Short mmCIF file of C-alpha atoms and ligand atoms in Angstrom, two decimals:
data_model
loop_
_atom_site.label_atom_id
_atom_site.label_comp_id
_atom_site.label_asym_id
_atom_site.label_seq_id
_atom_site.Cartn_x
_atom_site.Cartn_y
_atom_site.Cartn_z
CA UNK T 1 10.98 -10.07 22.76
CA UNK T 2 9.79 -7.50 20.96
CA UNK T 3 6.60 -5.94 21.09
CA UNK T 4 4.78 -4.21 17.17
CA UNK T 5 1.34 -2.96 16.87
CA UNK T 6 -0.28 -3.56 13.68
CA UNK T 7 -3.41 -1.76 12.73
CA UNK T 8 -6.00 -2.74 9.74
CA UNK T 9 -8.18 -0.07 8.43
CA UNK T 10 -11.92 -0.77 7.16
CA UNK T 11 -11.24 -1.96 3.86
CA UNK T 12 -8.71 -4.48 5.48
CA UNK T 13 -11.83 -5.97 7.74
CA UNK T 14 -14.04 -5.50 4.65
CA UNK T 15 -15.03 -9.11 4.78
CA UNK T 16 -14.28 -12.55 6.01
CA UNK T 17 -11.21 -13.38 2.80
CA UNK T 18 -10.18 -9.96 3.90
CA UNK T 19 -9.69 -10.56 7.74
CA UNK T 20 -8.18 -14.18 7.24
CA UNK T 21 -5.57 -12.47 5.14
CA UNK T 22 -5.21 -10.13 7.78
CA UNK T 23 -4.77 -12.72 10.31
CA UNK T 24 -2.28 -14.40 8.31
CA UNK T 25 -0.29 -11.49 7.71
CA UNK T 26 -0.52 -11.30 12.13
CA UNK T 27 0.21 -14.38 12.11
CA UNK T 28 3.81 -14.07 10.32
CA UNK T 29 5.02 -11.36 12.55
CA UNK T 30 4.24 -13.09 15.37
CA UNK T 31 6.05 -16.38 13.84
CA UNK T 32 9.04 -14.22 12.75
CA UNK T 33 9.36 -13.59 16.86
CA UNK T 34 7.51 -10.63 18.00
CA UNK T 35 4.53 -9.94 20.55
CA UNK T 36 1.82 -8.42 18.68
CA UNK T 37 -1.05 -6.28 19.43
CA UNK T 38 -3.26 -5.58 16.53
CA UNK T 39 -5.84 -2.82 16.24
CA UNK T 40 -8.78 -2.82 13.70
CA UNK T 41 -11.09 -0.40 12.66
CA UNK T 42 -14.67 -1.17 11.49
CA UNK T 43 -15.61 -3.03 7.79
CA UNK T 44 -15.61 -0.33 5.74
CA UNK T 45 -18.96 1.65 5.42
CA UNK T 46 -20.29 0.39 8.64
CA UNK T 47 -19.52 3.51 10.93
CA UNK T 48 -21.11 5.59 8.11
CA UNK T 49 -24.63 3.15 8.77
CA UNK T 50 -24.07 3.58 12.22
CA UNK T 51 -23.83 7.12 12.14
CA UNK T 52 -26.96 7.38 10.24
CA UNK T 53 -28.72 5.34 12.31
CA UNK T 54 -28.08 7.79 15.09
CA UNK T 55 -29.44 10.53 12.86
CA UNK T 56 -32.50 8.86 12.71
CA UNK T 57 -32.70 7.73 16.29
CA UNK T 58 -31.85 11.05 18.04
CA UNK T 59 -33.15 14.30 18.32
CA UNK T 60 -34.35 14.40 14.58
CA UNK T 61 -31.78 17.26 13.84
CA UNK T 62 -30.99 16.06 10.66
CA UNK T 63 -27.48 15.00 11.49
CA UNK T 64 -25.15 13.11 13.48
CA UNK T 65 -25.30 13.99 17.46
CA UNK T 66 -22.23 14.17 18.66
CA UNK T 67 -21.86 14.95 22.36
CA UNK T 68 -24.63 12.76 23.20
CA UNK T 69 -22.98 9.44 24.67
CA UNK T 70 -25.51 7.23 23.72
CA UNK T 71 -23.98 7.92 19.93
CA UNK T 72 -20.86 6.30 20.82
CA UNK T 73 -22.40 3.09 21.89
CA UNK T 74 -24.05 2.57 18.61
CA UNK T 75 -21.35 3.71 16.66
CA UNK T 76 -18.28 1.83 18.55
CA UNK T 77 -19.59 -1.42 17.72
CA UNK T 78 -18.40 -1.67 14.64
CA UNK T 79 -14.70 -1.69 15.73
CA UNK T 80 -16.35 -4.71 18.61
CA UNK T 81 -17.60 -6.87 15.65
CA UNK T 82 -14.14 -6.79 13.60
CA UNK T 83 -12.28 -7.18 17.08
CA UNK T 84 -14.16 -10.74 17.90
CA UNK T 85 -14.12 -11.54 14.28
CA UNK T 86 -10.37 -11.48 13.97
CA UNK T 87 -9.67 -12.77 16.88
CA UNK T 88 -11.78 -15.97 16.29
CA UNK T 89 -10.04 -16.17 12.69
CA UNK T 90 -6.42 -16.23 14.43
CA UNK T 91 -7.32 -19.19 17.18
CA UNK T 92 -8.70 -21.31 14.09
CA UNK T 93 -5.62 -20.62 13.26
CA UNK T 94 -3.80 -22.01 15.89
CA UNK T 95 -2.94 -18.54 17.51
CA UNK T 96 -3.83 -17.52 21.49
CA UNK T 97 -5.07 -14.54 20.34
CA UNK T 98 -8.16 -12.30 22.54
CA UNK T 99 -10.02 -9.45 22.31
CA UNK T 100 -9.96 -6.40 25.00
CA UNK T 101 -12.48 -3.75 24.17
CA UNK T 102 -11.67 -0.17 25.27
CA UNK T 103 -13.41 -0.56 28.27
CA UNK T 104 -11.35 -3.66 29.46
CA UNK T 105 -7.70 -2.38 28.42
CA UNK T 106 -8.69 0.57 29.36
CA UNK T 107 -8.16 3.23 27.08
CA UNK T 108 -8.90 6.31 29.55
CA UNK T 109 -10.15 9.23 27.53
CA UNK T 110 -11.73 13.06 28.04
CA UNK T 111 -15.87 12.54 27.94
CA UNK T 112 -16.09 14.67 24.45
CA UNK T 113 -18.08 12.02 23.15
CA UNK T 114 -17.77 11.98 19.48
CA UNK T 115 -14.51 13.77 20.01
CA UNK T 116 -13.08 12.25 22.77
CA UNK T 117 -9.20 12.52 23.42
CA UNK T 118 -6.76 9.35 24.28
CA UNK T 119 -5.88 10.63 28.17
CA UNK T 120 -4.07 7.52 29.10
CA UNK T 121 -3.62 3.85 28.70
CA UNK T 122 -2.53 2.04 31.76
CA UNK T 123 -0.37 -1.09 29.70
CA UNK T 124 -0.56 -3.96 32.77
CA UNK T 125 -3.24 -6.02 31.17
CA UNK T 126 -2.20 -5.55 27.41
CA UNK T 127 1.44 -6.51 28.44
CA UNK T 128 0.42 -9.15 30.94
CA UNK T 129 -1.48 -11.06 27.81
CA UNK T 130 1.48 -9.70 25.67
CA UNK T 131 3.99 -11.93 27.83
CA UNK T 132 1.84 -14.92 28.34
CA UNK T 133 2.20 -15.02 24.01
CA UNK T 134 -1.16 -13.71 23.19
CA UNK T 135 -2.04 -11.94 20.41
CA UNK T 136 -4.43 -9.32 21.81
CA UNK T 137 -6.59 -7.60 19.51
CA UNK T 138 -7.86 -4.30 20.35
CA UNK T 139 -10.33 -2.25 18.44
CA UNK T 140 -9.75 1.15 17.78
CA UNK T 141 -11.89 3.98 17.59
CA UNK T 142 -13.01 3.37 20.80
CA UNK T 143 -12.43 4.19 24.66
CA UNK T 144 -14.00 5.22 28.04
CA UNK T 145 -14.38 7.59 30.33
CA UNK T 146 -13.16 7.45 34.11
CA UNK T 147 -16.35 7.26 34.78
CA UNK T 148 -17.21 4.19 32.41
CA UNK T 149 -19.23 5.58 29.83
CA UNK T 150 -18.26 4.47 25.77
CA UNK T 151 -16.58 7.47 24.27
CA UNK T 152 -15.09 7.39 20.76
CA UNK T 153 -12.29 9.71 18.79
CA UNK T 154 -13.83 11.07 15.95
CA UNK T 155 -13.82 9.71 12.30
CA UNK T 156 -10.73 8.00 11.41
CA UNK T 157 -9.66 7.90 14.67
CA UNK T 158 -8.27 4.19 14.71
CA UNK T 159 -4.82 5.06 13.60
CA UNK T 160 -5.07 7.25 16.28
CA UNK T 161 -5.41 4.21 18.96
CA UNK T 162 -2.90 2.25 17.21
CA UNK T 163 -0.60 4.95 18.15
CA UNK T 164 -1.33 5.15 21.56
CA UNK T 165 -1.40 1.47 21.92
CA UNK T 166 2.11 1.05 20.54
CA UNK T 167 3.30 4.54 22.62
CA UNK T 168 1.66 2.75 25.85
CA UNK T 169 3.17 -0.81 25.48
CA UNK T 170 6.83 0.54 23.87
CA UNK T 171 6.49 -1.03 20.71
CA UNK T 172 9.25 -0.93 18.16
CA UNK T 173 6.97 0.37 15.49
CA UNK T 174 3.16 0.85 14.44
CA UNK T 175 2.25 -0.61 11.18
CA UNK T 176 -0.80 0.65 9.39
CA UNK T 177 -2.03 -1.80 6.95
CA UNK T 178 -4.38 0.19 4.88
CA UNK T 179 -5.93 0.67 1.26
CA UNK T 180 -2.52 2.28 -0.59
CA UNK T 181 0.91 1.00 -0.01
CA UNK T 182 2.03 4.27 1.40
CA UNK T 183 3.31 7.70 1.73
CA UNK T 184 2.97 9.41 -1.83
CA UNK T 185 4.75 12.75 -3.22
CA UNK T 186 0.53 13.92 -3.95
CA UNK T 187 -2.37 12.29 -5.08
CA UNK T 188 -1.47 9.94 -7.16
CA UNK T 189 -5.04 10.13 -9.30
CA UNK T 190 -4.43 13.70 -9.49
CA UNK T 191 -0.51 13.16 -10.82
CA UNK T 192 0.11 9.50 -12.01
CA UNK T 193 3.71 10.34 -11.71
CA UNK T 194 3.55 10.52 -8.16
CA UNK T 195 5.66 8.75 -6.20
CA UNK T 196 6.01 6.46 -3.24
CA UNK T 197 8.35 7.91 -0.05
CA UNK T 198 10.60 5.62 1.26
CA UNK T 199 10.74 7.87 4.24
CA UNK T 200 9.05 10.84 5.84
CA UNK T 201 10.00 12.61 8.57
CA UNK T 202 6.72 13.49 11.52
CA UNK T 203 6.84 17.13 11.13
CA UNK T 204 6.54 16.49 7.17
CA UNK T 205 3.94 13.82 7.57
CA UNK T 206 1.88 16.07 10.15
CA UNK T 207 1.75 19.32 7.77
CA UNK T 208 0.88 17.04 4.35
CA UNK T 209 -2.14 14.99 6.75
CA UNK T 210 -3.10 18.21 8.33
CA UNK T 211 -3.12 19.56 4.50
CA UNK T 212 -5.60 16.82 2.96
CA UNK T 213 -3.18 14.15 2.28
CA UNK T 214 -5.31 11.39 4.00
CA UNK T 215 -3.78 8.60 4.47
CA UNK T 216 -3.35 9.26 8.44
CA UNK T 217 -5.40 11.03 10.58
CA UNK T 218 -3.59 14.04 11.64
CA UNK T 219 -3.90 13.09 15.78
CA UNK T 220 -2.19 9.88 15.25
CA UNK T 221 0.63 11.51 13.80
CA UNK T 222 0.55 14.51 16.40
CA UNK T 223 0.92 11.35 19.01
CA UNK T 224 3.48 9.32 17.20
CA UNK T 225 5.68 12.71 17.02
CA UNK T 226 5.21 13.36 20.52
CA UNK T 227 5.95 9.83 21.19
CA UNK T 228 8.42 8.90 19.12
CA UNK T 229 7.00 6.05 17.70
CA UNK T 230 7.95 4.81 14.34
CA UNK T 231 5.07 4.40 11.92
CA UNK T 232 4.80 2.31 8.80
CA UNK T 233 2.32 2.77 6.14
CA UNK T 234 1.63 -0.34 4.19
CA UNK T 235 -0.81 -1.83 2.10
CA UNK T 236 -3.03 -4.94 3.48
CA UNK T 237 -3.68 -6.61 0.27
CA UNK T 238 -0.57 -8.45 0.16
CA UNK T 239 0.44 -11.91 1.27
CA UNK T 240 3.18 -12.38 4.58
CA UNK T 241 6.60 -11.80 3.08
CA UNK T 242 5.40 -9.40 0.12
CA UNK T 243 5.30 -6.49 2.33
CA UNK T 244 9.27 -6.75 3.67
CA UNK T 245 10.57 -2.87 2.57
CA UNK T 246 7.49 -2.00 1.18
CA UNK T 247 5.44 1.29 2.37
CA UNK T 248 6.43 4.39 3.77
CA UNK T 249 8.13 4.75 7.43
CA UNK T 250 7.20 7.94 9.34
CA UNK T 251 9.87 8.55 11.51
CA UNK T 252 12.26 11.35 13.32
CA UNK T 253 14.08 13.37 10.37
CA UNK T 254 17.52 12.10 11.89
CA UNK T 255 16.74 9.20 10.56
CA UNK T 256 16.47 9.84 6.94
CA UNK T 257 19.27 9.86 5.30
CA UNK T 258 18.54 11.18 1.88
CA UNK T 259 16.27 14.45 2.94
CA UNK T 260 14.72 16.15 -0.06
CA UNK T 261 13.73 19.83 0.14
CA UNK T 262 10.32 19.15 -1.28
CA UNK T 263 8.36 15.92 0.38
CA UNK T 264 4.96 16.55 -1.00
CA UNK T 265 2.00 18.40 -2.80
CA UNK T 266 -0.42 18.37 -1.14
CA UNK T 267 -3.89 19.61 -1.88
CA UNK T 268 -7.69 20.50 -0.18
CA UNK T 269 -10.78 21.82 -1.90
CA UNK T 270 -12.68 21.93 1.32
CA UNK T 271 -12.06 25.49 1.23
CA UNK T 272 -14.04 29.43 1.30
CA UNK T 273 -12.68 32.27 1.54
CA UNK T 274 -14.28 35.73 3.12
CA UNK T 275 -13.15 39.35 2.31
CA UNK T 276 -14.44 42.02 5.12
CA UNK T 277 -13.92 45.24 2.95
CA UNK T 278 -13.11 48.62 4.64
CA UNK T 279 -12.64 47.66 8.24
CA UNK T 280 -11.45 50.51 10.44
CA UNK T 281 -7.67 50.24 10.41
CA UNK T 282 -7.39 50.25 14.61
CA UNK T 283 -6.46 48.60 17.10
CA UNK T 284 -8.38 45.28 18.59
CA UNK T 285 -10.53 45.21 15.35
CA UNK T 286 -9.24 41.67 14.32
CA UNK T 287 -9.33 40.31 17.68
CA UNK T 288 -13.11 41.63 17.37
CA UNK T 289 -13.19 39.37 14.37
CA UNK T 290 -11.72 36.19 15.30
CA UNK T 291 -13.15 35.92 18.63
CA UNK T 292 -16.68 35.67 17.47
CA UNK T 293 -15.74 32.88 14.84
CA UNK T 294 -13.99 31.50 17.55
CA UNK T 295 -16.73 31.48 19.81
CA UNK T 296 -18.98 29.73 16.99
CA UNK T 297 -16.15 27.03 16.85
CA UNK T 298 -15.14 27.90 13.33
CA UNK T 299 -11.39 27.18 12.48
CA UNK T 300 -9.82 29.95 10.66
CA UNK T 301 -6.86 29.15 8.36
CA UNK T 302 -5.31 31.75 6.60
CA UNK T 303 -5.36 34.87 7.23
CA UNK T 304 -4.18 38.64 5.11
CA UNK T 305 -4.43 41.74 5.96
CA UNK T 306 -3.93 44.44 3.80
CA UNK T 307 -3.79 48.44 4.65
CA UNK T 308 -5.49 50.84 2.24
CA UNK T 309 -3.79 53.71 0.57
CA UNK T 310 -4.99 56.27 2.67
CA UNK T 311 -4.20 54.06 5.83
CA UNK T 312 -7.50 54.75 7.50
CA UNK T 313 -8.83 51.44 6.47
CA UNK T 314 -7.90 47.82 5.54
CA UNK T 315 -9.15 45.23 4.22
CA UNK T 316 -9.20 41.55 5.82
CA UNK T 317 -9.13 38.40 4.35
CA UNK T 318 -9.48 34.23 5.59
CA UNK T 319 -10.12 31.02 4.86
CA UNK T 320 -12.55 28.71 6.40
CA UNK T 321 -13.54 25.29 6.05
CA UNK T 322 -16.52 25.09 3.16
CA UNK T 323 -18.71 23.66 5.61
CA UNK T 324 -18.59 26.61 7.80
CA UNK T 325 -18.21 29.28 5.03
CA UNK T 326 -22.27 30.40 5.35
CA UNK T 327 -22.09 30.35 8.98
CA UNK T 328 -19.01 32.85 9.49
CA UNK T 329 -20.80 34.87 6.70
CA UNK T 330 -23.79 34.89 8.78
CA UNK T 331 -21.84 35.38 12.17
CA UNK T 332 -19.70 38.61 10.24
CA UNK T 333 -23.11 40.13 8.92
CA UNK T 334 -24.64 40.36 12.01
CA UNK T 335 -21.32 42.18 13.59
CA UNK T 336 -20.87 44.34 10.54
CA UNK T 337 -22.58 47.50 12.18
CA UNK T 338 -20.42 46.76 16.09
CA UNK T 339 -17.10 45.91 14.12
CA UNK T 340 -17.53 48.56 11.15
CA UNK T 341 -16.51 47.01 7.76
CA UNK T 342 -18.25 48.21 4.44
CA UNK T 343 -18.67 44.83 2.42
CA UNK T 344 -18.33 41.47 2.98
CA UNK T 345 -17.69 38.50 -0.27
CA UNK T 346 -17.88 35.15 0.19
CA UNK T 347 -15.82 32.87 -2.27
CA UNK T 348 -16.71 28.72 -2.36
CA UNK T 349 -14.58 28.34 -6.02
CA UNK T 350 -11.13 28.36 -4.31
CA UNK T 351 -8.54 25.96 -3.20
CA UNK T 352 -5.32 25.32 -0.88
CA UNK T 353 -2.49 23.72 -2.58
CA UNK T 354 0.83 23.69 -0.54
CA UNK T 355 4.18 22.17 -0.97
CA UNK T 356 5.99 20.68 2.29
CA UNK T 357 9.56 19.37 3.11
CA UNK T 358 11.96 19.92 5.49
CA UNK T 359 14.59 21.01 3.13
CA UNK T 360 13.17 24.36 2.98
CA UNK T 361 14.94 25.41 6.27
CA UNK T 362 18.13 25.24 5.37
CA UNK T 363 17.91 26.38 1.27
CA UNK T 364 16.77 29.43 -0.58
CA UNK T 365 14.98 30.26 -3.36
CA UNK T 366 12.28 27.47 -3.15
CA UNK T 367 9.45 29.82 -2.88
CA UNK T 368 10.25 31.09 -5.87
CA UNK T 369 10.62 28.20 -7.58
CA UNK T 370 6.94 27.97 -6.70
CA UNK T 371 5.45 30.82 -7.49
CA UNK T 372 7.30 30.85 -11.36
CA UNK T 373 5.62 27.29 -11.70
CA UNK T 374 2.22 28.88 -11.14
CA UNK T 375 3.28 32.46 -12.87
CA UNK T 376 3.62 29.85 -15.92
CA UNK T 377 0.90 28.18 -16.03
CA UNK T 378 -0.88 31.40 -15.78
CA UNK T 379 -2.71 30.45 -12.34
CA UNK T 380 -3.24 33.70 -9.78
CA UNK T 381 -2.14 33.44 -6.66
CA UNK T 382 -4.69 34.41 -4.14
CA UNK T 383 -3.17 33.93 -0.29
CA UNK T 384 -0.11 32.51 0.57
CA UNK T 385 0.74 31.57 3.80
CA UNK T 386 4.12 29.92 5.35
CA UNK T 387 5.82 27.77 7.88
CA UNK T 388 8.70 26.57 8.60
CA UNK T 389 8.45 23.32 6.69
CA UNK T 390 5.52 24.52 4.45
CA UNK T 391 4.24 27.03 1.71
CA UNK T 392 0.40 27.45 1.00
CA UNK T 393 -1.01 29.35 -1.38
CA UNK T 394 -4.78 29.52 -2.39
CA UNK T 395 -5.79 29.54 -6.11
CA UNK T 396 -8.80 29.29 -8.12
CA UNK T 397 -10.49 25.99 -7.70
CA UNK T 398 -10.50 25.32 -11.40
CA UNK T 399 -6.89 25.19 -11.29
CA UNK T 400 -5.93 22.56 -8.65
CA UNK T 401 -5.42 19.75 -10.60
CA UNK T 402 -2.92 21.88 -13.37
CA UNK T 403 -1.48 23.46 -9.96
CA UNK T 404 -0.40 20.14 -8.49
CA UNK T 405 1.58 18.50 -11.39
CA UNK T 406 2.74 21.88 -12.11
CA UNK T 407 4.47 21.76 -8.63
CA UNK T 408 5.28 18.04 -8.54
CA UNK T 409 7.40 18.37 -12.08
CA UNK T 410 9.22 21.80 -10.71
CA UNK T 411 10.71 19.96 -7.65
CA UNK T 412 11.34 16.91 -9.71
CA UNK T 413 9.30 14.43 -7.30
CA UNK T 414 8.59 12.35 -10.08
CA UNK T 415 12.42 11.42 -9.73
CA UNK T 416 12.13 10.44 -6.44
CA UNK T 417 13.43 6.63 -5.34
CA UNK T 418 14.69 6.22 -8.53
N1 LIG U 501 -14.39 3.29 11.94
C1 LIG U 501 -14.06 4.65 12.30
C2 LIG U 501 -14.33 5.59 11.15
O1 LIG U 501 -14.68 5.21 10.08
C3 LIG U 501 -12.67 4.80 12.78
C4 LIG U 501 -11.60 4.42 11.79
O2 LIG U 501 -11.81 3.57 10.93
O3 LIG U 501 -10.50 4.94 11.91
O4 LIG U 501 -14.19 6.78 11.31
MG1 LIG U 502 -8.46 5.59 8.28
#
């Protein structure tokens, strides 16, 4: 028989109507002849509590403690309570169904608590309870160290134990029942001509989560791609038999048939940008600079340099997280005299907005089908940085919104599936 993971986010375990409809729709897949293992996340809001809670308890820094183990204790449970409570739901059902905690399946991870990283599931005791016809009911977020303390992934990081689950017993697919009813060409409150992908390839759907798009976290799709496990994206609030082709299926780009060049828009606002101005134009002087954000822990994004006319001097420019935009300010100032820049700017009004699909490999001319959409609509372009399967280019905040559908209309997504 078959084996399928199915994972509910927190607005899927929201509340008791929510998690009997869950069960139910658990209950038809394992009628229609598979094995199931299901992973849950916590009711919605309740690892935000939980995190606050730790704020208060611990060392009165203001903010969450991560590293400390004794904040993954308090802020697992909420994946424990969801666990028991759909498993209950599916024996009054009529279902064998149990709950197995990190700790008891195990799910072996790295002791970065807060952070931790999925190391290894050993599958005997999910596929022993798999065979005997139970549905087991695992709750995600959560794992333990090899020395048996609670660890936990960091935020979102359910979808990213659904995957491993699946990987580990060599399921046919991971379904993640969640809060939209899948994959979309952007945002569709930004565009409301956005529209829902059929299909995305894993290279696609890793650049547009690792972009903002946030309907996966960006691990769990790392880990499907590595592992080659199908993922579906589907929305919970339908009744078993509504959801047959519906959502979006993640998959390996052999697979899709009907490739488009553009996928997605996708957008982030969690953005700053810093300008060193007048940094001697020699050698080691950016490996000066990036090694002391990298020693703060600050991820760097883009990155231009640019030579001055008289080629003594440059000037540098990247992009940082907001969050972290006053600390690599800080971090720069204090190295200005060692490193030898004139001026540094900081810039919080700006914002990434990148286009993503496989297509571009193999045809031309689609860069500059992006930068005439934005010429047009009179919007500057700041950076712009490239992959393979990407362009990124950073704008003035103010213009996201007018950037996006300016994009999604010039590679005619709104005429996608139809
Ligand atoms: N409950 C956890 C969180 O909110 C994990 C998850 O739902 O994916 O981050
Ligand atoms: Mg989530």
């Amino acid at each position: 028989m078959t084996r399928l993971v199915m994972k509910f986010g927190g607005t899927s375990m929201a509340d008791l109507e929510r998690i009997r409809r869950a069960a139910r729709l658990v209950a038809a897949e394992y009628d229609a002849g598979h094995r199931v293992a299901v992973v849950v996340s916590a009711m919605s809001g309740k690892t935000n509590e939980l995190v606050a809670w730790t704020d208060g308890a611990g060392k009165a820094t203001g903010r969450a403690i991560e590293g400390d183990d004794e904040y993954d204790v308090v802020v697992a449970s909420g994946e424990q309570v969801t666990a028991g409570l759909l498993a209950m739901t599916l024996r009054n059902m009529g279902y064998d169904a149990i709950s197995m905690m990190g700790w008891q399946v195990p799910i072996l991870t790295s002791d970065v608590h807060g952070k931790a990283r999925i190391l290894d599931i050993p599958p005997a005791k999910l596929e022993t309870a798999l065979d005997a016809g139970q549905i087991v009911v695992v709750p995600g977020f959560q794992g333990v160290t090899e020395s048996g303390r609670i660890t936990t992934l960091g935020r979102g990081g359910s979808d990213t134990s659904a995957v491993a689950v699946a990987a580990a017993v060599k399921a046919i697919r991971c379904d993640i029942y969640t809060d939209v009813d899948g994959v979309y060409t952007t945002d569709p409150r930004v565009e409301s001509k956005a529209r829902r992908l059929k299909k995305i390839s894993f290279e696609e759907m890793l650049e547009m989560a690792s972009l903002g798009a946030k309907v996966l976290q960006t691990r769990s799709v790392e880990l499907a791609m590595g592992q080659r496990v199908p993922v579906r994206v589907l929305s919970s609030f339908v009744e078993p038999g509504e959801n047959i082709d519906q959502g979006t299926i993640v998959c390996d780009e052999d697979e899709i048939v009907e490739k488009h060049i553009v996928s997605g828009v996708a957008f982030s606002r969690d953005e700053a940008k810093i300008t060193l101005l007048g940094l001697p134009n020699k050698v080691g002087v950016s490996a000066a600079v990036f090694s002391k954000l990298a020693a703060a822990n600050i991820n760097v994004d883009m990155i231009v340099q640019s030579e001055k006319r008289s080629g003594e001097y440059a000037n540098q420019l990247f992009t940082v997280g907001r969050r972290d935009a006053q600390a690599a300010a800080e971090i720069m100032e204090a190295a200005k005299a060692e490193i030898g820049f004139d001026a540094i700017k900081v810039d919080e009004n700006v914002a990434k907005v990148s286009i993503v699909g496989v297509g571009m490999r193999s045809h031309t001319g689609v860069a500059e089908t992006m930068f005439r959409a934005l010429s047009e609509k009179g919007i500057n372009i700041q950076v712009i940085s490239t992959s393979e399967i990407k362009i990124s280019v950073l704008i003035d905040e103010a213009y996201t919104e007018l950037a996006v559908r300016a994009l999604h209309a010039a590679y005619d997504l709104d005429k996608i599936g139809q």
